[in-house]
Amino acid sequence: MSVKRKKKKVYLNVVFTLVLTYLIIKLIDNYQYFFGMLDFLIGLLMPFVIAFVLAYIFNPIIKFFENKFKAKRGASLFIAYGGLIAVLLAILFMTLPVIIESIIDIVNHAPTYFTETEKFLINFSRHLENIDVATMQEIWNKISNMLPNLSSLFVGSIGEIFKKTFSFGKFIFNLVLAFIICFYILLEKEKIFDFLKKVVYVALGDKKASFVLTVSRDLNENVGKYFTGKIFDSIIVGVLSGIGLFVLKSKYALLFGTLMGLMNMIPYFGPAIGMAPVILINLFSDPKIALFSLIYLLVVQQVEVAFIEPKVVGGQLGLSPFLTILAVTVGGGFFGIPGMILSTPIMGVLKVYITEYVETKSQEINMSNFDNPKDQNNNQE
């Protein structure tokens, strides 16, 4: 009987290998169709990703109303949604006209900014003994010719990430659908989680299901805490940036302060993306303000990293810069800005369990055999 089982197992492995090989060959031959379908599936999942982001925003608010005022789930949701709509409308009425006016002004004065910057560079060259005006003019002409190429390169590198998130009508549709999905997720989250828990136990068995649920629970807690804290952290950074830029008489202080707050949600790349337009626009109008703005924003970022984030967000996730950049890049490539925001805490939790698994397995193996090959050879002799 055991021989038959072994033969059956061998046959199944051969069949599985053949089927897998066939699928890989078909995948290589039809890779364009496959990636097209993958992109289509990611587009379908985008509202759910945004819904989970919104759920992490609303969940602490709903818990507050339920615990503090003993409000029912439905009432808490309506209060939270109504409060958010009221706050957004108030912010839009107060800031949207100024922001739109700032954007229009930037577009209209772009040629002037280039001209004034060129004059500044030419005047600056007169104070240098080894560089004459003609040389400076030639350098500026080369820089001006390179600007379109640099702009295209920049747009090409991050354009796809923003395209996945902000595609006009598609983005509005995904956002509205995400709010609806988020509402029902929070309304019946206990029922949903209980059903998913049963599915995991039925599909994986007790031991594996317990592990999966433990990882999921830790993932949910860490993402929730990180995301909620990061929102408050970004609000503080946005307010500090806006106030500082206003004091420094930077152009479009409100617009740039809002931008810095939003971009602060994205690790590593976000602050750099937020600073770029601040420096460039002020450089065209007043290089001194551009320099002071850069120094001030760098100070704000250092204060945020050293003091604000540890207090508001909590302890760091223990991720190296490499893993953080990898997580942000992969998350942004698949799910746009929501993916960039969620990818870091998810990677942090996965790293903890992967590290724990590797350490456990390494202890089961006699590592001394690898650390002391000479002793191993002597024992064999």
mmCIF file of C-alpha atoms in Angstrom:
data_model
loop_
_atom_site.group_PDB
_atom_site.id
_atom_site.type_symbol
_atom_site.label_atom_id
_atom_site.label_comp_id
_atom_site.label_asym_id
_atom_site.label_seq_id
_atom_site.Cartn_x
_atom_site.Cartn_y
_atom_site.Cartn_z
ATOM 1 C CA MET A 1 0.000 0.000 0.000
ATOM 2 C CA SER A 2 2.806 2.383 0.865
ATOM 3 C CA VAL A 3 4.473 1.628 -2.487
ATOM 4 C CA LYS A 4 1.272 2.556 -4.336
ATOM 5 C CA ARG A 5 1.002 5.779 -2.391
ATOM 6 C CA LYS A 6 4.607 6.667 -3.205
ATOM 7 C CA LYS A 7 4.014 6.005 -6.885
ATOM 8 C CA LYS A 8 0.826 8.056 -6.802
ATOM 9 C CA LYS A 9 2.687 10.898 -5.122
ATOM 10 C CA VAL A 10 5.417 10.740 -7.777
ATOM 11 C CA TYR A 11 2.817 10.815 -10.560
ATOM 12 C CA LEU A 12 1.052 13.787 -8.970
ATOM 13 C CA ASN A 13 4.348 15.663 -8.668
ATOM 14 C CA VAL A 14 5.117 14.966 -12.342
ATOM 15 C CA VAL A 15 1.649 16.145 -13.412
ATOM 16 C CA PHE A 16 1.922 19.252 -11.245
ATOM 17 C CA THR A 17 5.361 20.063 -12.695
ATOM 18 C CA LEU A 18 4.110 19.632 -16.271
ATOM 19 C CA VAL A 19 1.049 21.810 -15.660
ATOM 20 C CA LEU A 20 3.136 24.489 -13.961
ATOM 21 C CA THR A 21 5.676 24.436 -16.830
ATOM 22 C CA TYR A 22 2.867 24.751 -19.385
ATOM 23 C CA LEU A 23 1.377 27.720 -17.534
ATOM 24 C CA ILE A 24 4.770 29.468 -17.309
ATOM 25 C CA ILE A 25 5.347 29.000 -21.050
ATOM 26 C CA LYS A 26 1.870 30.373 -21.818
ATOM 27 C CA LEU A 27 2.521 33.264 -19.467
ATOM 28 C CA ILE A 28 5.770 34.157 -21.267
ATOM 29 C CA ASP A 29 4.108 33.894 -24.686
ATOM 30 C CA ASN A 30 1.152 36.070 -23.627
ATOM 31 C CA TYR A 31 2.787 38.378 -21.116
ATOM 32 C CA GLN A 32 1.074 41.497 -22.522
ATOM 33 C CA TYR A 33 -2.368 39.981 -22.016
ATOM 34 C CA PHE A 34 -1.386 38.784 -18.532
ATOM 35 C CA PHE A 35 -0.129 42.209 -17.407
ATOM 36 C CA GLY A 36 -3.195 43.816 -18.940
ATOM 37 C CA MET A 37 -5.417 41.543 -16.859
ATOM 38 C CA LEU A 38 -3.268 42.225 -13.779
ATOM 39 C CA ASP A 39 -3.627 45.968 -14.278
ATOM 40 C CA PHE A 40 -7.386 45.510 -14.728
ATOM 41 C CA LEU A 41 -7.626 43.536 -11.453
ATOM 42 C CA ILE A 42 -5.589 46.162 -9.604
ATOM 43 C CA GLY A 43 -7.972 48.818 -10.927
ATOM 44 C CA LEU A 44 -10.906 46.833 -9.561
ATOM 45 C CA LEU A 45 -9.225 46.500 -6.160
ATOM 46 C CA MET A 46 -8.365 50.213 -5.878
ATOM 47 C CA PRO A 47 -11.698 51.225 -4.217
ATOM 48 C CA PHE A 48 -11.162 48.497 -1.601
ATOM 49 C CA VAL A 49 -7.626 49.737 -0.868
ATOM 50 C CA ILE A 50 -8.915 53.303 -0.434
ATOM 51 C CA ALA A 51 -11.783 51.919 1.692
ATOM 52 C CA PHE A 52 -9.324 50.243 4.059
ATOM 53 C CA VAL A 53 -7.389 53.522 4.355
ATOM 54 C CA LEU A 54 -10.627 55.336 5.193
ATOM 55 C CA ALA A 55 -11.585 52.593 7.650
ATOM 56 C CA TYR A 56 -8.383 53.199 9.605
ATOM 57 C CA ILE A 57 -9.261 56.913 9.734
ATOM 58 C CA PHE A 58 -12.852 56.428 10.918
ATOM 59 C CA ASN A 59 -12.394 53.449 13.251
ATOM 60 C CA PRO A 60 -10.844 55.412 16.176
ATOM 61 C CA ILE A 61 -13.565 58.078 15.847
ATOM 62 C CA ILE A 62 -16.327 55.454 15.899
ATOM 63 C CA LYS A 63 -14.762 53.711 18.906
ATOM 64 C CA PHE A 64 -14.632 57.084 20.699
ATOM 65 C CA PHE A 65 -18.366 57.718 20.215
ATOM 66 C CA GLU A 66 -19.255 54.138 21.149
ATOM 67 C CA ASN A 67 -17.157 54.096 24.324
ATOM 68 C CA LYS A 68 -17.660 57.694 25.456
ATOM 69 C CA PHE A 69 -21.306 58.336 24.566
ATOM 70 C CA LYS A 70 -22.562 54.722 24.273
ATOM 71 C CA ALA A 71 -23.724 55.500 20.728
ATOM 72 C CA LYS A 72 -24.789 52.731 18.386
ATOM 73 C CA ARG A 73 -22.627 51.766 15.430
ATOM 74 C CA GLY A 74 -24.922 53.286 12.794
ATOM 75 C CA ALA A 75 -25.258 56.574 14.681
ATOM 76 C CA SER A 76 -21.482 56.762 15.203
ATOM 77 C CA LEU A 77 -20.902 56.219 11.496
ATOM 78 C CA PHE A 78 -23.355 58.937 10.496
ATOM 79 C CA ILE A 79 -21.799 61.369 12.985
ATOM 80 C CA ALA A 80 -18.287 60.563 11.730
ATOM 81 C CA TYR A 81 -19.279 60.861 8.071
ATOM 82 C CA GLY A 82 -21.266 64.047 8.704
ATOM 83 C CA GLY A 83 -18.404 65.568 10.681
ATOM 84 C CA LEU A 84 -15.899 64.733 7.961
ATOM 85 C CA ILE A 85 -18.127 66.243 5.257
ATOM 86 C CA ALA A 86 -18.604 69.405 7.347
ATOM 87 C CA VAL A 87 -14.847 69.743 7.979
ATOM 88 C CA LEU A 88 -13.993 69.144 4.315
ATOM 89 C CA LEU A 89 -16.558 71.693 3.140
ATOM 90 C CA ALA A 90 -15.256 74.253 5.644
ATOM 91 C CA ILE A 91 -11.661 73.661 4.541
ATOM 92 C CA LEU A 92 -12.642 73.850 0.873
ATOM 93 C CA PHE A 93 -14.536 77.127 1.336
ATOM 94 C CA MET A 94 -11.636 78.662 3.260
ATOM 95 C CA THR A 95 -8.677 77.352 1.296
ATOM 96 C CA LEU A 96 -9.819 76.223 -2.154
ATOM 97 C CA PRO A 97 -10.122 79.733 -3.660
ATOM 98 C CA VAL A 98 -6.649 80.646 -2.402
ATOM 99 C CA ILE A 99 -5.149 77.357 -3.630
ATOM 100 C CA ILE A 100 -6.776 77.648 -7.070
ATOM 101 C CA GLU A 101 -5.639 81.269 -7.344
ATOM 102 C CA SER A 102 -2.103 80.211 -6.375
ATOM 103 C CA ILE A 103 -2.015 77.459 -9.018
ATOM 104 C CA ILE A 104 -3.288 79.831 -11.728
ATOM 105 C CA ASP A 105 -0.743 82.453 -10.663
ATOM 106 C CA ILE A 106 2.083 79.900 -10.834
ATOM 107 C CA VAL A 107 1.132 78.961 -14.400
ATOM 108 C CA ASN A 108 0.756 82.588 -15.517
ATOM 109 C CA HIS A 109 4.049 83.767 -14.016
ATOM 110 C CA ALA A 110 6.196 80.789 -15.033
ATOM 111 C CA PRO A 111 7.974 82.721 -17.861
ATOM 112 C CA THR A 112 8.673 85.591 -15.448
ATOM 113 C CA TYR A 113 10.225 83.223 -12.913
ATOM 114 C CA PHE A 114 12.611 81.860 -15.553
ATOM 115 C CA THR A 115 13.604 85.376 -16.664
ATOM 116 C CA GLU A 116 14.268 86.626 -13.127
ATOM 117 C CA THR A 117 16.307 83.535 -12.303
ATOM 118 C CA GLU A 118 18.372 84.055 -15.432
ATOM 119 C CA LYS A 119 19.055 87.670 -14.421
ATOM 120 C CA PHE A 120 20.062 86.541 -10.925
ATOM 121 C CA LEU A 121 22.543 84.006 -12.293
ATOM 122 C CA ILE A 122 24.020 86.564 -14.681
ATOM 123 C CA ASN A 123 24.401 89.168 -11.919
ATOM 124 C CA PHE A 124 25.884 86.559 -9.634
ATOM 125 C CA SER A 125 28.456 85.663 -12.261
ATOM 126 C CA ARG A 126 29.735 89.242 -12.305
ATOM 127 C CA HIS A 127 31.028 88.772 -8.772
ATOM 128 C CA LEU A 128 33.086 85.766 -9.803
ATOM 129 C CA GLU A 129 36.501 86.452 -11.220
ATOM 130 C CA ASN A 130 36.915 83.235 -13.178
ATOM 131 C CA ILE A 131 33.450 83.171 -14.769
ATOM 132 C CA ASP A 132 32.358 85.872 -17.183
ATOM 133 C CA VAL A 133 28.838 86.826 -18.204
ATOM 134 C CA ALA A 134 29.072 85.049 -21.579
ATOM 135 C CA THR A 135 30.014 81.765 -19.920
ATOM 136 C CA MET A 136 27.198 82.103 -17.421
ATOM 137 C CA GLN A 137 24.757 82.867 -20.215
ATOM 138 C CA GLU A 138 25.910 79.734 -22.064
ATOM 139 C CA ILE A 139 25.507 77.603 -18.932
ATOM 140 C CA TRP A 140 22.019 78.983 -18.370
ATOM 141 C CA ASN A 141 21.049 78.238 -21.973
ATOM 142 C CA LYS A 142 22.178 74.633 -21.535
ATOM 143 C CA ILE A 143 20.218 74.342 -18.283
ATOM 144 C CA SER A 144 17.135 75.813 -19.985
ATOM 145 C CA ASN A 145 17.431 73.267 -22.779
ATOM 146 C CA MET A 146 17.755 70.451 -20.253
ATOM 147 C CA LEU A 147 14.712 71.466 -18.219
ATOM 148 C CA PRO A 148 12.129 69.894 -20.568
ATOM 149 C CA ASN A 149 14.066 66.614 -20.554
ATOM 150 C CA LEU A 150 14.379 66.660 -16.760
ATOM 151 C CA SER A 151 10.688 67.423 -16.462
ATOM 152 C CA SER A 152 9.823 64.517 -18.732
ATOM 153 C CA LEU A 153 12.093 62.206 -16.733
ATOM 154 C CA PHE A 154 10.494 63.300 -13.463
ATOM 155 C CA VAL A 155 6.986 62.880 -14.811
ATOM 156 C CA GLY A 156 7.871 59.482 -16.234
ATOM 157 C CA SER A 157 9.243 58.221 -12.926
ATOM 158 C CA ILE A 158 6.339 59.189 -10.648
ATOM 159 C CA GLY A 159 3.622 59.831 -13.189
ATOM 160 C CA GLU A 160 2.334 56.266 -13.151
ATOM 161 C CA ILE A 161 1.953 56.327 -9.373
ATOM 162 C CA PHE A 162 -0.155 59.501 -9.434
ATOM 163 C CA LYS A 163 -1.992 58.301 -12.536
ATOM 164 C CA LYS A 164 -3.197 55.219 -10.647
ATOM 165 C CA THR A 165 -4.549 57.466 -7.914
ATOM 166 C CA PHE A 166 -5.792 60.629 -9.600
ATOM 167 C CA SER A 167 -7.389 59.717 -12.924
ATOM 168 C CA PHE A 168 -10.103 62.418 -13.069
ATOM 169 C CA GLY A 169 -13.551 60.794 -13.153
ATOM 170 C CA LYS A 170 -12.166 57.374 -12.278
ATOM 171 C CA PHE A 171 -10.672 58.737 -9.073
ATOM 172 C CA ILE A 172 -13.961 60.398 -8.064
ATOM 173 C CA PHE A 173 -15.853 57.178 -8.766
ATOM 174 C CA ASN A 174 -13.335 55.094 -6.780
ATOM 175 C CA LEU A 175 -13.465 57.574 -3.886
ATOM 176 C CA VAL A 176 -17.280 57.557 -3.680
ATOM 177 C CA LEU A 177 -17.337 53.759 -3.957
ATOM 178 C CA ALA A 178 -14.598 53.518 -1.305
ATOM 179 C CA PHE A 179 -16.683 55.601 1.142
ATOM 180 C CA ILE A 180 -19.635 53.260 0.585
ATOM 181 C CA ILE A 181 -17.468 50.144 1.046
ATOM 182 C CA CYS A 182 -15.842 51.667 4.146
ATOM 183 C CA PHE A 183 -19.289 52.391 5.634
ATOM 184 C CA TYR A 184 -20.397 48.758 5.362
ATOM 185 C CA ILE A 185 -17.007 47.421 6.498
ATOM 186 C CA LEU A 186 -17.248 49.428 9.716
ATOM 187 C CA LEU A 187 -20.973 48.799 10.138
ATOM 188 C CA GLU A 188 -20.606 45.004 10.108
ATOM 189 C CA LYS A 189 -16.901 44.523 10.824
ATOM 190 C CA GLU A 190 -17.510 41.956 13.603
ATOM 191 C CA LYS A 191 -19.687 39.800 11.329
ATOM 192 C CA ILE A 192 -17.195 40.102 8.475
ATOM 193 C CA PHE A 193 -14.247 39.175 10.679
ATOM 194 C CA ASP A 194 -16.102 36.231 12.244
ATOM 195 C CA PHE A 195 -16.967 34.857 8.810
ATOM 196 C CA LEU A 196 -13.400 35.300 7.527
ATOM 197 C CA LYS A 197 -12.101 33.633 10.685
ATOM 198 C CA LYS A 198 -14.273 30.574 10.022
ATOM 199 C CA VAL A 199 -13.135 30.460 6.373
ATOM 200 C CA VAL A 200 -9.465 30.524 7.428
ATOM 201 C CA TYR A 201 -9.962 27.695 9.944
ATOM 202 C CA VAL A 202 -11.861 25.567 7.423
ATOM 203 C CA ALA A 203 -9.297 26.158 4.664
ATOM 204 C CA LEU A 204 -6.053 25.876 6.674
ATOM 205 C CA GLY A 205 -6.770 23.886 9.810
ATOM 206 C CA ASP A 206 -6.211 24.856 13.454
ATOM 207 C CA LYS A 207 -2.443 25.318 13.560
ATOM 208 C CA LYS A 208 -1.961 27.326 10.359
ATOM 209 C CA ALA A 209 -5.185 29.271 10.882
ATOM 210 C CA SER A 210 -4.058 30.366 14.357
ATOM 211 C CA PHE A 211 -0.795 31.637 12.923
ATOM 212 C CA VAL A 212 -2.529 33.482 10.053
ATOM 213 C CA LEU A 213 -5.032 35.108 12.411
ATOM 214 C CA THR A 214 -2.261 36.161 14.810
ATOM 215 C CA VAL A 215 -0.351 37.807 11.965
ATOM 216 C CA SER A 216 -3.554 39.473 10.720
ATOM 217 C CA ARG A 217 -4.375 40.764 14.199
ATOM 218 C CA ASP A 218 -0.893 42.236 14.662
ATOM 219 C CA LEU A 219 -1.031 43.671 11.149
ATOM 220 C CA ASN A 220 -4.375 45.346 11.817
ATOM 221 C CA GLU A 221 -3.247 46.824 15.140
ATOM 222 C CA ASN A 222 0.076 48.098 13.806
ATOM 223 C CA VAL A 223 -1.375 49.565 10.620
ATOM 224 C CA GLY A 224 -4.179 51.238 12.588
ATOM 225 C CA LYS A 225 -1.867 52.781 15.171
ATOM 226 C CA TYR A 226 0.710 53.819 12.575
ATOM 227 C CA PHE A 227 -1.838 55.289 10.181
ATOM 228 C CA THR A 228 -3.801 57.229 12.815
ATOM 229 C CA GLY A 229 -0.619 58.625 14.316
ATOM 230 C CA LYS A 230 0.814 59.480 10.923
ATOM 231 C CA ILE A 231 -2.269 61.558 10.066
ATOM 232 C CA PHE A 232 -1.828 63.739 13.182
ATOM 233 C CA ASP A 233 1.917 63.869 12.547
ATOM 234 C CA SER A 234 1.329 65.088 8.984
ATOM 235 C CA ILE A 235 -1.189 67.698 10.142
ATOM 236 C CA ILE A 236 1.419 69.111 12.541
ATOM 237 C CA VAL A 237 4.063 69.134 9.787
ATOM 238 C CA GLY A 238 1.642 70.843 7.375
ATOM 239 C CA VAL A 239 0.710 73.540 9.906
ATOM 240 C CA LEU A 240 4.338 74.180 10.885
ATOM 241 C CA SER A 241 5.382 74.326 7.224
ATOM 242 C CA GLY A 242 2.558 76.691 6.273
ATOM 243 C CA ILE A 243 3.164 79.059 9.194
ATOM 244 C CA GLY A 244 6.935 79.094 8.631
ATOM 245 C CA LEU A 245 6.621 79.727 4.901
ATOM 246 C CA PHE A 246 4.143 82.545 5.599
ATOM 247 C CA VAL A 247 6.552 84.178 8.063
ATOM 248 C CA LEU A 248 9.382 83.833 5.527
ATOM 249 C CA LYS A 249 7.095 85.556 2.964
ATOM 250 C CA SER A 250 7.187 82.566 0.677
ATOM 251 C CA LYS A 251 4.800 82.552 -2.223
ATOM 252 C CA TYR A 252 1.701 80.365 -1.910
ATOM 253 C CA ALA A 253 2.403 79.499 1.751
ATOM 254 C CA LEU A 254 -1.041 77.953 2.267
ATOM 255 C CA LEU A 255 -0.784 75.795 -0.853
ATOM 256 C CA PHE A 256 2.733 74.626 -0.024
ATOM 257 C CA GLY A 257 1.910 73.987 3.646
ATOM 258 C CA THR A 258 -1.018 71.798 2.574
ATOM 259 C CA LEU A 259 1.217 70.000 0.091
ATOM 260 C CA MET A 260 3.895 69.344 2.724
ATOM 261 C CA GLY A 261 1.282 67.878 5.081
ATOM 262 C CA LEU A 262 -0.139 65.563 2.423
ATOM 263 C CA MET A 263 3.253 64.423 1.120
ATOM 264 C CA ASN A 264 4.489 63.747 4.658
ATOM 265 C CA MET A 265 2.220 60.673 4.690
ATOM 266 C CA ILE A 266 4.617 59.049 2.189
ATOM 267 C CA PRO A 267 7.931 57.938 3.773
ATOM 268 C CA TYR A 268 11.211 59.155 2.229
ATOM 269 C CA PHE A 269 9.806 60.290 -1.126
ATOM 270 C CA GLY A 270 6.982 62.437 0.256
ATOM 271 C CA PRO A 271 8.924 65.295 1.912
ATOM 272 C CA ALA A 272 11.256 65.580 -1.104
ATOM 273 C CA ILE A 273 8.288 65.745 -3.501
ATOM 274 C CA GLY A 274 6.670 68.383 -1.267
ATOM 275 C CA MET A 275 9.808 70.528 -1.020
ATOM 276 C CA ALA A 276 10.589 70.565 -4.749
ATOM 277 C CA PRO A 277 7.884 73.024 -5.900
ATOM 278 C CA VAL A 278 8.449 75.227 -2.829
ATOM 279 C CA ILE A 279 12.113 75.689 -3.679
ATOM 280 C CA LEU A 280 11.656 75.969 -7.449
ATOM 281 C CA ILE A 281 8.856 78.563 -7.366
ATOM 282 C CA ASN A 282 10.617 80.727 -4.772
ATOM 283 C CA LEU A 283 13.918 80.341 -6.610
ATOM 284 C CA PHE A 284 12.358 81.939 -9.672
ATOM 285 C CA SER A 285 10.982 84.901 -7.696
ATOM 286 C CA ASP A 286 13.475 85.382 -4.830
ATOM 287 C CA PRO A 287 16.456 83.012 -4.382
ATOM 288 C CA LYS A 288 17.011 84.181 -0.784
ATOM 289 C CA ILE A 289 13.498 83.153 0.231
ATOM 290 C CA ALA A 290 14.029 79.856 -1.602
ATOM 291 C CA LEU A 291 17.199 79.197 0.418
ATOM 292 C CA PHE A 292 15.593 80.129 3.749
ATOM 293 C CA SER A 293 12.509 78.052 2.881
ATOM 294 C CA LEU A 294 14.693 75.033 2.120
ATOM 295 C CA ILE A 295 16.581 75.406 5.409
ATOM 296 C CA TYR A 296 13.348 75.848 7.372
ATOM 297 C CA LEU A 297 11.621 72.829 5.783
ATOM 298 C CA LEU A 298 14.699 70.680 6.415
ATOM 299 C CA VAL A 299 14.629 71.765 10.077
ATOM 300 C CA VAL A 300 10.912 70.904 10.281
ATOM 301 C CA GLN A 301 11.622 67.453 8.844
ATOM 302 C CA GLN A 302 14.429 66.847 11.340
ATOM 303 C CA VAL A 303 12.214 67.967 14.234
ATOM 304 C CA GLU A 304 9.435 65.720 12.908
ATOM 305 C CA VAL A 305 11.742 62.698 12.701
ATOM 306 C CA ALA A 306 13.439 63.303 16.066
ATOM 307 C CA PHE A 307 10.543 64.502 18.256
ATOM 308 C CA ILE A 308 7.079 64.626 16.651
ATOM 309 C CA GLU A 309 6.939 61.214 14.979
ATOM 310 C CA PRO A 310 8.207 59.177 17.968
ATOM 311 C CA LYS A 311 5.672 60.897 20.249
ATOM 312 C CA VAL A 312 2.651 60.914 17.914
ATOM 313 C CA VAL A 313 3.207 57.854 15.715
ATOM 314 C CA GLY A 314 5.031 55.799 18.310
ATOM 315 C CA GLY A 315 8.188 53.725 17.949
ATOM 316 C CA GLN A 316 9.701 53.184 14.573
ATOM 317 C CA LEU A 317 8.794 50.046 12.633
ATOM 318 C CA GLY A 318 12.382 48.868 12.622
ATOM 319 C CA LEU A 319 12.667 49.038 8.839
ATOM 320 C CA SER A 320 15.927 49.827 7.101
ATOM 321 C CA PRO A 321 15.881 52.554 4.418
ATOM 322 C CA PHE A 322 16.193 49.831 1.764
ATOM 323 C CA LEU A 323 13.087 47.960 2.948
ATOM 324 C CA THR A 324 11.124 51.199 3.368
ATOM 325 C CA ILE A 325 11.941 52.394 -0.150
ATOM 326 C CA LEU A 326 11.183 48.908 -1.507
ATOM 327 C CA ALA A 327 7.801 48.866 0.249
ATOM 328 C CA VAL A 328 6.869 52.373 -0.914
ATOM 329 C CA THR A 329 7.939 51.666 -4.498
ATOM 330 C CA VAL A 330 6.071 48.366 -4.767
ATOM 331 C CA GLY A 331 2.980 49.677 -2.972
ATOM 332 C CA GLY A 332 2.894 52.823 -5.092
ATOM 333 C CA GLY A 333 3.473 50.896 -8.304
ATOM 334 C CA PHE A 334 0.456 48.646 -7.678
ATOM 335 C CA PHE A 335 -2.009 50.850 -5.785
ATOM 336 C CA GLY A 336 -0.848 54.444 -6.173
ATOM 337 C CA ILE A 337 -0.612 56.770 -3.181
ATOM 338 C CA PRO A 338 -2.848 54.615 -0.897
ATOM 339 C CA GLY A 339 -0.436 51.737 -1.543
ATOM 340 C CA MET A 340 2.550 53.942 -0.697
ATOM 341 C CA ILE A 341 0.927 54.922 2.609
ATOM 342 C CA LEU A 342 -0.084 51.413 3.716
ATOM 343 C CA SER A 343 2.987 49.569 2.456
ATOM 344 C CA THR A 344 5.373 50.722 5.197
ATOM 345 C CA PRO A 345 3.498 49.400 8.281
ATOM 346 C CA ILE A 346 2.624 46.204 6.400
ATOM 347 C CA MET A 347 6.279 45.658 5.557
ATOM 348 C CA GLY A 348 7.178 46.339 9.213
ATOM 349 C CA VAL A 349 4.880 43.586 10.498
ATOM 350 C CA LEU A 350 5.965 41.126 7.793
ATOM 351 C CA LYS A 351 9.599 41.791 8.636
ATOM 352 C CA VAL A 352 8.978 40.888 12.304
ATOM 353 C CA TYR A 353 7.437 37.515 11.435
ATOM 354 C CA ILE A 354 9.913 36.693 8.672
ATOM 355 C CA THR A 355 12.823 37.495 10.996
ATOM 356 C CA GLU A 356 11.274 35.402 13.771
ATOM 357 C CA TYR A 357 10.737 32.483 11.360
ATOM 358 C CA VAL A 358 14.327 32.633 10.057
ATOM 359 C CA GLU A 359 15.734 32.818 13.591
ATOM 360 C CA THR A 360 13.635 29.839 14.707
ATOM 361 C CA LYS A 361 14.692 27.733 11.730
ATOM 362 C CA SER A 362 18.326 28.707 12.140
ATOM 363 C CA GLN A 363 18.262 27.497 15.749
ATOM 364 C CA GLU A 364 16.819 24.167 14.655
ATOM 365 C CA ILE A 365 19.752 23.703 12.297
ATOM 366 C CA ASN A 366 23.133 23.092 13.832
ATOM 367 C CA MET A 367 24.654 26.437 12.798
ATOM 368 C CA SER A 368 27.959 25.533 14.382
ATOM 369 C CA ASN A 369 28.576 23.218 11.443
ATOM 370 C CA PHE A 370 28.548 26.224 9.157
ATOM 371 C CA ASP A 371 30.406 28.535 11.518
ATOM 372 C CA ASN A 372 33.251 26.032 12.218
ATOM 373 C CA PRO A 373 33.825 23.878 9.142
ATOM 374 C CA LYS A 374 37.270 22.851 10.429
ATOM 375 C CA ASP A 375 35.734 21.321 13.562
ATOM 376 C CA GLN A 376 33.225 19.488 11.380
ATOM 377 C CA ASN A 377 36.045 18.021 9.274
ATOM 378 C CA ASN A 378 37.975 17.004 12.389
ATOM 379 C CA ASN A 379 34.918 15.234 13.793
ATOM 380 C CA GLN A 380 34.444 13.368 10.539
ATOM 381 C CA GLU A 381 38.090 12.234 10.638
#
